[in-house]
Tab-separated table of C-alpha atoms and ligand atoms in Angstrom:
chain	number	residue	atom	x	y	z
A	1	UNK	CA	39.228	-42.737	43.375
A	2	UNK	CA	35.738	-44.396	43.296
A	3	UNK	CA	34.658	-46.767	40.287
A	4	UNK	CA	31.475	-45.151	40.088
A	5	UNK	CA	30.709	-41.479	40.893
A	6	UNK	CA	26.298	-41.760	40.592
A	7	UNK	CA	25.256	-38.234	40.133
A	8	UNK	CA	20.995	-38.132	41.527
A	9	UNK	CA	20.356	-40.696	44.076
A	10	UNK	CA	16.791	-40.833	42.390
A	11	UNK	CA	14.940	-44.312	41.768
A	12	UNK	CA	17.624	-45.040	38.797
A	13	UNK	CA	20.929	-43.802	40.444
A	14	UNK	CA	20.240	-46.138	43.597
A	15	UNK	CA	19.401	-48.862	41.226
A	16	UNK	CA	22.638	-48.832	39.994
A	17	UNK	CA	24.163	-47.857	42.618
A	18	UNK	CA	23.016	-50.726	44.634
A	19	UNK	CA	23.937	-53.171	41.661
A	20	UNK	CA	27.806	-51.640	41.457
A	21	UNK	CA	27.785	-52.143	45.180
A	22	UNK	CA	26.726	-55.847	44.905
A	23	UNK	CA	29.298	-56.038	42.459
A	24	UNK	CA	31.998	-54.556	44.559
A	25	UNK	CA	32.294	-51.364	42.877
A	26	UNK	CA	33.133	-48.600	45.473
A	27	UNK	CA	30.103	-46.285	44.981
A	28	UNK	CA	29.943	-42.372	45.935
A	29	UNK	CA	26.071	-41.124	45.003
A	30	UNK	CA	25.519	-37.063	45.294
A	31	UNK	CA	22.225	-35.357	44.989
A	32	UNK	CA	21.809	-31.474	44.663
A	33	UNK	CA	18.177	-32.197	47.332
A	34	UNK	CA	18.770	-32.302	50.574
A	35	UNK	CA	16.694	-35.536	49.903
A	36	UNK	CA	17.550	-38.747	48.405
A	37	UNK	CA	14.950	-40.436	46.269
A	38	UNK	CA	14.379	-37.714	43.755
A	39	UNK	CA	10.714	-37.300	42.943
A	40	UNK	CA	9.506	-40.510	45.030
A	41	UNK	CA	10.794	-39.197	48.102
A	42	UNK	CA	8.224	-39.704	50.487
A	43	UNK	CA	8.488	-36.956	53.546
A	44	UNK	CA	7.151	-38.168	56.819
A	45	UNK	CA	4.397	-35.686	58.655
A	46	UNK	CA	2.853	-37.124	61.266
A	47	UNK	CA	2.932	-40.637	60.558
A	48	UNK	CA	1.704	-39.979	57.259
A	49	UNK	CA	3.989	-40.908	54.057
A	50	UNK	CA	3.565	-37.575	52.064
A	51	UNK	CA	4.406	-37.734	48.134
A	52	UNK	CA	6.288	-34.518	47.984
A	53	UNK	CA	7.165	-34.172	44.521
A	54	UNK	CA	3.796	-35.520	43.680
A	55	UNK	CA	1.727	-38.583	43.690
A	56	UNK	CA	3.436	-42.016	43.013
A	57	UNK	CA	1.525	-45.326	42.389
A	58	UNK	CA	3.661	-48.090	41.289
A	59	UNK	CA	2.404	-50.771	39.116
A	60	UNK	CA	4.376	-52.411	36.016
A	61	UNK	CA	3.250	-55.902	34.327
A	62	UNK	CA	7.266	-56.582	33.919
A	63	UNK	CA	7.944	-59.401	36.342
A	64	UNK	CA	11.271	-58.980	36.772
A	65	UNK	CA	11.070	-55.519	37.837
A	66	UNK	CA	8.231	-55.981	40.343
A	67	UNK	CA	10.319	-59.032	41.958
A	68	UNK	CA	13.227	-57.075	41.646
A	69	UNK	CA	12.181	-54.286	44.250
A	70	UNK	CA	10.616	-56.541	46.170
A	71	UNK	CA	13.706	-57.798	47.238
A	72	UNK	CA	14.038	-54.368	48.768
A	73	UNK	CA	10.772	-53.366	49.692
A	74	UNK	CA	7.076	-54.919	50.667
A	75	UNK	CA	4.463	-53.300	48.823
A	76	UNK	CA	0.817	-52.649	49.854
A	77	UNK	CA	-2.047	-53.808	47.444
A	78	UNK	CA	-3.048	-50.470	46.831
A	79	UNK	CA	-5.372	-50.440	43.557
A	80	UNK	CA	-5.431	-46.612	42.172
A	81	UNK	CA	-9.360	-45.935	41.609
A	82	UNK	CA	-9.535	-42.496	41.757
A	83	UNK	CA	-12.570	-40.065	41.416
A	84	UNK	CA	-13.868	-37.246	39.188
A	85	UNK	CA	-15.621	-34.516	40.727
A	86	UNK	CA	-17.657	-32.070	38.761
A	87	UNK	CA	-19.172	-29.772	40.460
A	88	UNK	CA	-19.891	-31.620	42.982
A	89	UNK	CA	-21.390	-34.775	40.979
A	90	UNK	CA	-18.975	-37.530	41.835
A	91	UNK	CA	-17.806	-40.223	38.971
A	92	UNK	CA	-15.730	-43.399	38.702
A	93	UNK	CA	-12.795	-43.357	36.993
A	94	UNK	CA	-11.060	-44.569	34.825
A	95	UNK	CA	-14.194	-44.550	32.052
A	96	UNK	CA	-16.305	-47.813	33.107
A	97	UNK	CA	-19.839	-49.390	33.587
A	98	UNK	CA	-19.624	-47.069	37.190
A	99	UNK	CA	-19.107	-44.165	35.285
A	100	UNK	CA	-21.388	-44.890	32.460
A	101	UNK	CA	-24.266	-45.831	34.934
A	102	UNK	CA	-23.826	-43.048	37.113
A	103	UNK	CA	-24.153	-40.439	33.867
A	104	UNK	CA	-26.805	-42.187	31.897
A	105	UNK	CA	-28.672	-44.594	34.202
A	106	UNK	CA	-27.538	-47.420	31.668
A	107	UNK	CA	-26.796	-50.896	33.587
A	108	UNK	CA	-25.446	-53.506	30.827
A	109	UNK	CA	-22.243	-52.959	28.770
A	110	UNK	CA	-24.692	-53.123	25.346
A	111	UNK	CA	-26.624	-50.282	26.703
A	112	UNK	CA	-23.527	-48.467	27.296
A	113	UNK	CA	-22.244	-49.043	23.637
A	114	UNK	CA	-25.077	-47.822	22.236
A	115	UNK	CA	-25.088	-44.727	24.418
A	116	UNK	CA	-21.398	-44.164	23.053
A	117	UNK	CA	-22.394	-45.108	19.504
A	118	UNK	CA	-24.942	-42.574	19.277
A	119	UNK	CA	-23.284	-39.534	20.478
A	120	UNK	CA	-20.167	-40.257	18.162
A	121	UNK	CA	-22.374	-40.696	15.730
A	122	UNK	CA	-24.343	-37.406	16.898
A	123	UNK	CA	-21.144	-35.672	16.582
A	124	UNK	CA	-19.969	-36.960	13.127
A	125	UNK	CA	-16.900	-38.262	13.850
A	126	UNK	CA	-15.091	-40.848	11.464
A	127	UNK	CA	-11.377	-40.373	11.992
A	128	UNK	CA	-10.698	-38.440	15.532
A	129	UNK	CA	-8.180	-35.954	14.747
A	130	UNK	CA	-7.489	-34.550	17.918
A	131	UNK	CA	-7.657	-35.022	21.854
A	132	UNK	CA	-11.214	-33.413	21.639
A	133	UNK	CA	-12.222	-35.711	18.684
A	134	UNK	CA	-10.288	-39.132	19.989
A	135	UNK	CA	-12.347	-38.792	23.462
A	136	UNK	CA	-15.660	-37.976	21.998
A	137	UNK	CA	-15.448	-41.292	19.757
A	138	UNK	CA	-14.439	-43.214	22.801
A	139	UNK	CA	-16.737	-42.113	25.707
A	140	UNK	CA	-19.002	-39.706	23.758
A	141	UNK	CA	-20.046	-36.214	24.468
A	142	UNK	CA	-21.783	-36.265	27.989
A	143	UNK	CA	-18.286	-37.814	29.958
A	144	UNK	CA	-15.769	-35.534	27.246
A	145	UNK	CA	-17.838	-32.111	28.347
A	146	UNK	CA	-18.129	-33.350	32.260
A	147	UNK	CA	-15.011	-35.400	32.623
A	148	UNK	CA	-12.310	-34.644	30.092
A	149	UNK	CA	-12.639	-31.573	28.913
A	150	UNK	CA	-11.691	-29.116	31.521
A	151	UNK	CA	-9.554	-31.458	33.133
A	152	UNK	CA	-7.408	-31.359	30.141
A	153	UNK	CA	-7.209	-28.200	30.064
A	154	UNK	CA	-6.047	-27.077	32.942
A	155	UNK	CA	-3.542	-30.060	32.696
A	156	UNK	CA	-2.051	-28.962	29.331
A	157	UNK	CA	-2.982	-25.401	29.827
A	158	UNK	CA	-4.388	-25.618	25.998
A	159	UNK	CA	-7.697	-26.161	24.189
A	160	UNK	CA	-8.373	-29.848	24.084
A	161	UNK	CA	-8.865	-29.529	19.826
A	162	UNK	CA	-5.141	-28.376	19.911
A	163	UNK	CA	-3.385	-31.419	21.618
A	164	UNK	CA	-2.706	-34.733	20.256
A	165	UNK	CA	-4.976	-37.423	20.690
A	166	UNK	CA	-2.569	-39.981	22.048
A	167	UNK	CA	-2.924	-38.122	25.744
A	168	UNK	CA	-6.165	-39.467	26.408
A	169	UNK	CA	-5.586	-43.046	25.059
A	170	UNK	CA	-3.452	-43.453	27.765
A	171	UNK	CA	-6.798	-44.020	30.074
A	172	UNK	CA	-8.246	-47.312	30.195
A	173	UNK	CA	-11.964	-47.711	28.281
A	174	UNK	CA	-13.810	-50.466	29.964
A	175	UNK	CA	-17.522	-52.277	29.420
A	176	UNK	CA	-16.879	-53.777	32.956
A	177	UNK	CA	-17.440	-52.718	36.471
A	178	UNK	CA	-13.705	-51.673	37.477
A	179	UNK	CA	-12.510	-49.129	38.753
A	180	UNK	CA	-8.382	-50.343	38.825
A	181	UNK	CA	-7.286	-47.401	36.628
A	182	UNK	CA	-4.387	-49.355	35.443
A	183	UNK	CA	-3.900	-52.024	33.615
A	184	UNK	CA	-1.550	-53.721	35.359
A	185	UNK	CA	-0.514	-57.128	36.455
A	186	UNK	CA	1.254	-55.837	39.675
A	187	UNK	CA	0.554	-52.622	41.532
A	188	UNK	CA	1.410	-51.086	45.156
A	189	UNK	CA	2.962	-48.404	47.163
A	190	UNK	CA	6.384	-49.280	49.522
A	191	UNK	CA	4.832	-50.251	52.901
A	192	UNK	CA	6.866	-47.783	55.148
A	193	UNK	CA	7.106	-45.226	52.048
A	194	UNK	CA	9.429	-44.810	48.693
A	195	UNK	CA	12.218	-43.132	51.233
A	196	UNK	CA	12.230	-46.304	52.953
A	197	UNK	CA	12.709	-48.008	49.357
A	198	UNK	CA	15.682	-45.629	48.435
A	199	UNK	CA	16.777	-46.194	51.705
A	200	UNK	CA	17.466	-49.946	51.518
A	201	UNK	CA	18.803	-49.504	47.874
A	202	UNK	CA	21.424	-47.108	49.247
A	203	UNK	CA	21.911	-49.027	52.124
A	204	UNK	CA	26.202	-49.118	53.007
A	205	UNK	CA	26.912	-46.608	50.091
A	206	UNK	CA	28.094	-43.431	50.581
A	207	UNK	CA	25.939	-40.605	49.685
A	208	UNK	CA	26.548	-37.023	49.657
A	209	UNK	CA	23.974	-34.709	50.004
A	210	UNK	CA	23.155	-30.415	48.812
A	211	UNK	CA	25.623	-31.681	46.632
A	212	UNK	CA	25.320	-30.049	42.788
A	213	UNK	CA	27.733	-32.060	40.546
A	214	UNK	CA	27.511	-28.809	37.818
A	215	UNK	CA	28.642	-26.628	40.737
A	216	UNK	CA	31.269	-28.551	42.287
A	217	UNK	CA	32.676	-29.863	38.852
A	218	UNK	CA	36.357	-29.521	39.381
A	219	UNK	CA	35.709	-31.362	42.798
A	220	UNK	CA	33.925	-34.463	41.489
A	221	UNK	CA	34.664	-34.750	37.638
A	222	UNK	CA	37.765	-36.933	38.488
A	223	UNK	CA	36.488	-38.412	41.746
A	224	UNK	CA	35.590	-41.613	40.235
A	225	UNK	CA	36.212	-43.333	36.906
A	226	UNK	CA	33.033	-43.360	35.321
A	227	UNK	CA	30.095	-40.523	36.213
A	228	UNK	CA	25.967	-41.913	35.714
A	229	UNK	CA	24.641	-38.335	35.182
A	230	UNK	CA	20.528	-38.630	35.513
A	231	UNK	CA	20.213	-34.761	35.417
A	232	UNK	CA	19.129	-32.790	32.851
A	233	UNK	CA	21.241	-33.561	29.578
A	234	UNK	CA	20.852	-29.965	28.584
A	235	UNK	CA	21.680	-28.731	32.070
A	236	UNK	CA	24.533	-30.650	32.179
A	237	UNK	CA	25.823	-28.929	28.812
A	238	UNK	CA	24.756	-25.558	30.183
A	239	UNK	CA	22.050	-25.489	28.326
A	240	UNK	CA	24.564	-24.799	24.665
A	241	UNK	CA	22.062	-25.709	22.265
A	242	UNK	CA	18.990	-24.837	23.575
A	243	UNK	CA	16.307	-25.382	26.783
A	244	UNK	CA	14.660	-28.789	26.806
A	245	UNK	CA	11.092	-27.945	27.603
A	246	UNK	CA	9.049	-29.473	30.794
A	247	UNK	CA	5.822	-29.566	32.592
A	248	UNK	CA	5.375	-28.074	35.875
A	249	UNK	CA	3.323	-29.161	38.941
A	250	UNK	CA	2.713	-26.701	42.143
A	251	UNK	CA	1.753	-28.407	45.145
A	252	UNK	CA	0.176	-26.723	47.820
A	253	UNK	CA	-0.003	-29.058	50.689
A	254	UNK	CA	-1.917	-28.628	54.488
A	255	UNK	CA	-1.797	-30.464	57.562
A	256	UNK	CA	-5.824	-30.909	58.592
A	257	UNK	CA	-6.707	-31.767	62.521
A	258	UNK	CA	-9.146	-33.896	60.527
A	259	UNK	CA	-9.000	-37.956	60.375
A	260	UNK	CA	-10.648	-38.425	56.809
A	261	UNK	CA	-10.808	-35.543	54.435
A	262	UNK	CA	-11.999	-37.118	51.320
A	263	UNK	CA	-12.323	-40.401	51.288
A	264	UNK	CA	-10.358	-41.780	49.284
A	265	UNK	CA	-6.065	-41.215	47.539
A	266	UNK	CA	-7.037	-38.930	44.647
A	267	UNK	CA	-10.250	-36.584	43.769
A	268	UNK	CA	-9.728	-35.037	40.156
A	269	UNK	CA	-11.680	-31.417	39.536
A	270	UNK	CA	-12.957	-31.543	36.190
A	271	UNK	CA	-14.393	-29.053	36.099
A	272	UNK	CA	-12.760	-25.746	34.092
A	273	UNK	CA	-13.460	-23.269	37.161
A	274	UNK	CA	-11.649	-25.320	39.922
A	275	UNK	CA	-8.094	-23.830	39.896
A	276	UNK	CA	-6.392	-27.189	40.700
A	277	UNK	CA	-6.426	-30.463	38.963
A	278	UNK	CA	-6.623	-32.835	41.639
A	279	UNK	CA	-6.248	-33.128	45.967
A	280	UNK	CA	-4.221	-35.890	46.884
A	281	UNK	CA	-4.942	-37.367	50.600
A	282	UNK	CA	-1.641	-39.619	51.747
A	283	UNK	CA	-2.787	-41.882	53.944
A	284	UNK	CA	-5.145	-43.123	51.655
A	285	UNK	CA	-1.993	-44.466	49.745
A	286	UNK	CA	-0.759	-46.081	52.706
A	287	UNK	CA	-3.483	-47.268	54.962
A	288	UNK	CA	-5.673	-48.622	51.495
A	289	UNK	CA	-9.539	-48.156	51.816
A	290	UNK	CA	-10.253	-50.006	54.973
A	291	UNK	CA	-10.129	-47.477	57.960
A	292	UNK	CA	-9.043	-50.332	60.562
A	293	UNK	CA	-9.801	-47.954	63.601
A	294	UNK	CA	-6.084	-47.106	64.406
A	295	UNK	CA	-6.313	-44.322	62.676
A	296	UNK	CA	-4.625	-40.936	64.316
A	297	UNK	CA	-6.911	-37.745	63.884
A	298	UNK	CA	-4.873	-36.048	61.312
A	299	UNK	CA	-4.472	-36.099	57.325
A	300	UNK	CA	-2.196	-34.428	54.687
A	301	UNK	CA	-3.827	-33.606	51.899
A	302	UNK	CA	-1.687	-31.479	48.313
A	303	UNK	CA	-3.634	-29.552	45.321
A	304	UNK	CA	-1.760	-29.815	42.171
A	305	UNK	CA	-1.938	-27.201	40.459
A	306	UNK	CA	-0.562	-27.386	36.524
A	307	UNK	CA	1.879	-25.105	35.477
A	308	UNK	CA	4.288	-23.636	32.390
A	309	UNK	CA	7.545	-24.517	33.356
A	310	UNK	CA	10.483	-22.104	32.951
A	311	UNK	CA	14.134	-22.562	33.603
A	312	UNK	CA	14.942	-22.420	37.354
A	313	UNK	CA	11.612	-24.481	38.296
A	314	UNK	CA	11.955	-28.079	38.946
A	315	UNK	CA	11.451	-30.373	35.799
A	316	UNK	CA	8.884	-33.001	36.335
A	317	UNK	CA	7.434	-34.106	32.997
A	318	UNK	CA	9.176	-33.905	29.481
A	319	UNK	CA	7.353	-32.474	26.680
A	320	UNK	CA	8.278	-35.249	24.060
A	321	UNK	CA	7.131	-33.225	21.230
A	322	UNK	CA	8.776	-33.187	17.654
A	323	UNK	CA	10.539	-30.047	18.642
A	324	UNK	CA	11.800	-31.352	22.194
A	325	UNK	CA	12.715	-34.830	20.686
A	326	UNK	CA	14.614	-33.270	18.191
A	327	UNK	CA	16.632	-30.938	20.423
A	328	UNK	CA	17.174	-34.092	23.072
A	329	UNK	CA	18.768	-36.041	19.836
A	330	UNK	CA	21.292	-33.559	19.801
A	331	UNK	CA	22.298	-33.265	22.714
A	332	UNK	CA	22.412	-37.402	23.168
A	333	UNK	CA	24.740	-36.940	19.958
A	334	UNK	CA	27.073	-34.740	22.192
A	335	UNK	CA	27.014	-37.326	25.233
A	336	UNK	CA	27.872	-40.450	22.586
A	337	UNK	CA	31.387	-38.210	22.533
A	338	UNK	CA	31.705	-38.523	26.449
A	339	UNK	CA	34.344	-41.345	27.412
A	340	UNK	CA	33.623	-41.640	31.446
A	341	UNK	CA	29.814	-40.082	31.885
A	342	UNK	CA	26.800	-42.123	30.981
A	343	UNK	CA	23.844	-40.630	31.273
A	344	UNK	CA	20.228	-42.031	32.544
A	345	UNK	CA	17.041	-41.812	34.020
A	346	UNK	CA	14.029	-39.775	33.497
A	347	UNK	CA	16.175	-36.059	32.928
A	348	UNK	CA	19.274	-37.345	31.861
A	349	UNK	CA	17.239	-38.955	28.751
A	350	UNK	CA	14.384	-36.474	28.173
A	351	UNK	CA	12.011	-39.409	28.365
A	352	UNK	CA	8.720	-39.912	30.363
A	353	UNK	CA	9.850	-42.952	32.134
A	354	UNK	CA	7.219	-44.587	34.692
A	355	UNK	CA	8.441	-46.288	37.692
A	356	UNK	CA	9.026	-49.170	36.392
A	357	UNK	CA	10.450	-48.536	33.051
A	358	UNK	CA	13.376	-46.201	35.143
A	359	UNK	CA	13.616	-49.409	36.737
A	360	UNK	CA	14.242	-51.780	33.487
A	361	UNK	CA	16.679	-49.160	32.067
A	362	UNK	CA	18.320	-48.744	35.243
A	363	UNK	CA	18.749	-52.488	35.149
A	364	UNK	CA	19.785	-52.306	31.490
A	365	UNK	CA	22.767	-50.289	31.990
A	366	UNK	CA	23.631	-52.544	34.317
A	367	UNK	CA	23.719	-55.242	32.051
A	368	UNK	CA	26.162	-53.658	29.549
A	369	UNK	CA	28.109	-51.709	32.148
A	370	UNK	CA	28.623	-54.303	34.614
B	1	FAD	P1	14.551	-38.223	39.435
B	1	FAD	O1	13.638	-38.797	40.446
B	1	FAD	O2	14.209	-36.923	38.837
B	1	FAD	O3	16.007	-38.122	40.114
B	1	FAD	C1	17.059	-37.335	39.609
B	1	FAD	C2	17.877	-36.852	40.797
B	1	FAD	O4	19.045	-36.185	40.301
B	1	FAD	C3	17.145	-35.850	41.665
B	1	FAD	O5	17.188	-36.253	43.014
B	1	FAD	C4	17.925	-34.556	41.445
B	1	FAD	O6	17.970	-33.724	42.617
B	1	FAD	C5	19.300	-35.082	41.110
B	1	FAD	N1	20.107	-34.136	40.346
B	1	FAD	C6	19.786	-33.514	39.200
B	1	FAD	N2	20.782	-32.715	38.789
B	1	FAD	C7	21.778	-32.852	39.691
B	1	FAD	C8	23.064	-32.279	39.831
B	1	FAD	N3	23.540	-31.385	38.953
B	1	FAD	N4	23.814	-32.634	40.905
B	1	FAD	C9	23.369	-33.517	41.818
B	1	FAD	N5	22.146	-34.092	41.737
B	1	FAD	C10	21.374	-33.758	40.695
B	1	FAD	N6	5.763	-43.058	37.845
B	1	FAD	C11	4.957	-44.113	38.134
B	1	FAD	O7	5.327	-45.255	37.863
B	1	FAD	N7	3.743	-43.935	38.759
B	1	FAD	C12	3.280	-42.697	39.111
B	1	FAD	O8	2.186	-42.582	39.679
B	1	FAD	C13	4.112	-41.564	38.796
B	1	FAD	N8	3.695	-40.322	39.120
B	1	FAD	C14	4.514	-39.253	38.821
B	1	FAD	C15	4.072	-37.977	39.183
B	1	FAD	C16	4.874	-36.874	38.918
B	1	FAD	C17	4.406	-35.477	39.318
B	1	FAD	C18	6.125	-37.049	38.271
B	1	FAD	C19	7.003	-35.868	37.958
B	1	FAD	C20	6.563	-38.319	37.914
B	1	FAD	C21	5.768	-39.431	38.190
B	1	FAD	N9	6.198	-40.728	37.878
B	1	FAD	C22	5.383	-41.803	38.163
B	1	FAD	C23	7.530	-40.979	37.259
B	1	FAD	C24	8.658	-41.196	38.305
B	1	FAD	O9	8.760	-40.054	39.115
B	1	FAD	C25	9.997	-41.476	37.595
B	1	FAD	O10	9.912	-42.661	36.851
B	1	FAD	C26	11.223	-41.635	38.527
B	1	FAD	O11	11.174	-40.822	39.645
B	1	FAD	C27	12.475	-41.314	37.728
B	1	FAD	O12	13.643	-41.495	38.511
B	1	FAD	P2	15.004	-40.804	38.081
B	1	FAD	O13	16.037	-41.285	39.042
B	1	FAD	O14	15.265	-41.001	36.648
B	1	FAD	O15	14.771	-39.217	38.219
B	2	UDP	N1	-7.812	-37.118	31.992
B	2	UDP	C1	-9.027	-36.489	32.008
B	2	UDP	N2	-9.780	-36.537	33.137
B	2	UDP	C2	-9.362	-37.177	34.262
B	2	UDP	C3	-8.119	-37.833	34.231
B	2	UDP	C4	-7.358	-37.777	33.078
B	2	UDP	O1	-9.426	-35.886	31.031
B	2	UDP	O2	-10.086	-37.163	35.266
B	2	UDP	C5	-7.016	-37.027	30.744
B	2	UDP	C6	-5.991	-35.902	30.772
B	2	UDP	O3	-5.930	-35.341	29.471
B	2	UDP	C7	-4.701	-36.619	31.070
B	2	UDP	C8	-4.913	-37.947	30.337
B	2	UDP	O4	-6.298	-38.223	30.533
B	2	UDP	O5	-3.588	-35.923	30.578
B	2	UDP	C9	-4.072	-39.082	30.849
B	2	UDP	O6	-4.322	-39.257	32.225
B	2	UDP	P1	-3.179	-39.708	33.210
B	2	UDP	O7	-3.764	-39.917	34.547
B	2	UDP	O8	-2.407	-40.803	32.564
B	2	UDP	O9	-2.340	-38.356	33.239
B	2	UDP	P2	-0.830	-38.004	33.654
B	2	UDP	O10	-1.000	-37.181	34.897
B	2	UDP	O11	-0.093	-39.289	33.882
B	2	UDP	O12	-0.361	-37.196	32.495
């Protein structure tokens, strides 16, 4: 009989699994992958850290959480500055004075603004009412048609006038030359990989892997005295009062006997044709911009490709819409009932958790649980 039976051995099971440990818990941790880490795992190939379940870039402006895992892990100073190509014609991102002077020719912040000012005003927008609307009054017409536009598209796999304008105030707006797309106090990827994070969290606990706690029930319900379940909630209920909906992502990834493909960690296709949304080139993650000459002659690089999700294909983002949310706050009304399972993490609460916030829950539960 363990204390704790920790069902996903993703970035919030081996955060708690680690802090039972340290609190002399005995620990079992089983994940359905033949992979610990859930959707951080890093996969090595060639040297090269690849971001299987997609791209990763930690950054967080909670202290505690950033010195938290760096008890665990060093970090790189990786700065995310990614670029938009369209068709061809190569922008900064996020939306800055490179971007601005690169698609007008303007050079000082006030010539920027007024730039902006008159295409909203062009446009006749007072109060933005959708995604469309919200990005013309922030970056104006030229960067929404060349920059948002058919990125977002192909993204939400809908017309940018029917999604909510929230999406794009996510991106940074800035009247400086920066190209950090995050605003973030800290930021960095695991020197040696997110594996090699996970690693060190789970390091001296058991862990069970191909191990599906919904197909082995009658094995592992009783194992332990308490269950942290960060599946999916509906999953978990067999699905009894409906599907929770996701987002997909298919990545199609290729070795190249090439040393630099692209120049930098991410390239975003804006334009509509482009089938995929972005490449992604590892070692950029790892290695950060300065080619120091050790370099080996080889590169991974992944197209992500945006997809409808449908049951059977791995869940990667929530929807979070009313209809979702509502669902989700019935099934969290069945798990209250639950006396020994807990559940957590990005799945197990239908929430689009970054890094760092699976972290600060994670380190929540702990708190009341422990
Ligand atoms: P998961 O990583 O999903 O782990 C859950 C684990 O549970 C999985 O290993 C799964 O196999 C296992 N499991 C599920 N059901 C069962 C079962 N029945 N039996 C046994 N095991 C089971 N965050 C950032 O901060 N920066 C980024 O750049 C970033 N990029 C992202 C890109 C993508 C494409 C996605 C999808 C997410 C991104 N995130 C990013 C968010 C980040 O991935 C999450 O915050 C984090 O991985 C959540 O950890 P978790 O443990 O809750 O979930
Ligand atoms: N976006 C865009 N062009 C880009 C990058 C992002 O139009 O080159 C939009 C897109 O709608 C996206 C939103 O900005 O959904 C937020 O971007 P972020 O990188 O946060 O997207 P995520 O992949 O995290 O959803």
């Amino acid at each position: 009989m363990y204390d704790y039976l920790v069902v996903g051995s993703g970035l919030f099971g081996s955060v708690f699994a680690r802090e039972a440990k340290n609190r002399g818990k005995s620990v079992l941790v089983i994940d359905k992958r033949n992979n610990v880490g859930g959707n951080i795992y890093t996969e090595n190939i060639e040297g090269i850290h690849v971001h299987k379940y997609g791209a990763h870039i930690f950054h967080t402006n909670n202290k505690e959480v950033w010195d938290y895992l760096n008890k665990y892990i060093e970090f790189n100073r990786f700065t995310n500055s990614p670029i938009a190509n369209y068709k061809g014609e190569l922008y900064s991102l996020p939306f800055n004075m490179y971007t601005f002077n690169k698609m007008w020719g303007v050079v000082t912040p006030a010539e920027a603004k007024e730039m902006i000012d008159k295409q909203v005003k062009e446009a006749g927008i007072t109060t933005p009412k959708n995604l469309e609307e919200q990005a013309i009054s922030l970056v104006g017409k030229d960067i929404y048609l060349k920059l948002i536009k058919g990125y977002t598209e192909k993204q939400w796999g809908r017309d940018c006038k029917d999604l909510p304008s929230f999406i794009i105030k996510r991106l940074p707006v800035r009247f400086t030359y920066d190209n950090n797309y995050f605003n973030a106090l800290y930021q960095g990827i695991p020197k040696g990989g997110y594996t090699k994070l996970i690693n060190n969290l789970l390091d001296g606990i058991e862990v069970r892997l191909n191990t599906d706690y919904l197909k082995e029930k009658e094995k592992y319900e009783n194992i332990a005295k308490k269950i942290i379940f960060t599946g999916p909630i509906d999953e978990y209920y067999n699905y009894k009062l409906g599907t929770l909906e996701y987002r997909s992502v298919r990545f199609e990834t290729e070795l190249l006997n090439i040393d630099n493909f692209q120049g930098n960690a991410a390239v975003n296709y804006t334009d509509r044709e482009t089938p995929w949304t972005r490449i992604i080139e590892h070692k950029w993650f790892e290695f950060g911009k300065d080619d120091n000459g050790n370099d080996i002659p080889k590169t991974v690089i992944s197209r992500e490709f945006s997809s409808e999700w449908k049951l059977g294909d791995e869940p990667y983002y929530p929807v979070n819409d009313e209809k979702n949310n509502k669902l989700y706050e019935e099934y969290k009304k069945l798990s209250m009932n639950e006396k020994n399972v807990i559940f957590g993490g990005r799945l197990g609460s239908y929430s689009y958790y970054d890094m760092d916030k699976t972290v600060e829950k994670a380190l929540e539960l702990v708190k009341e649980e422990l």
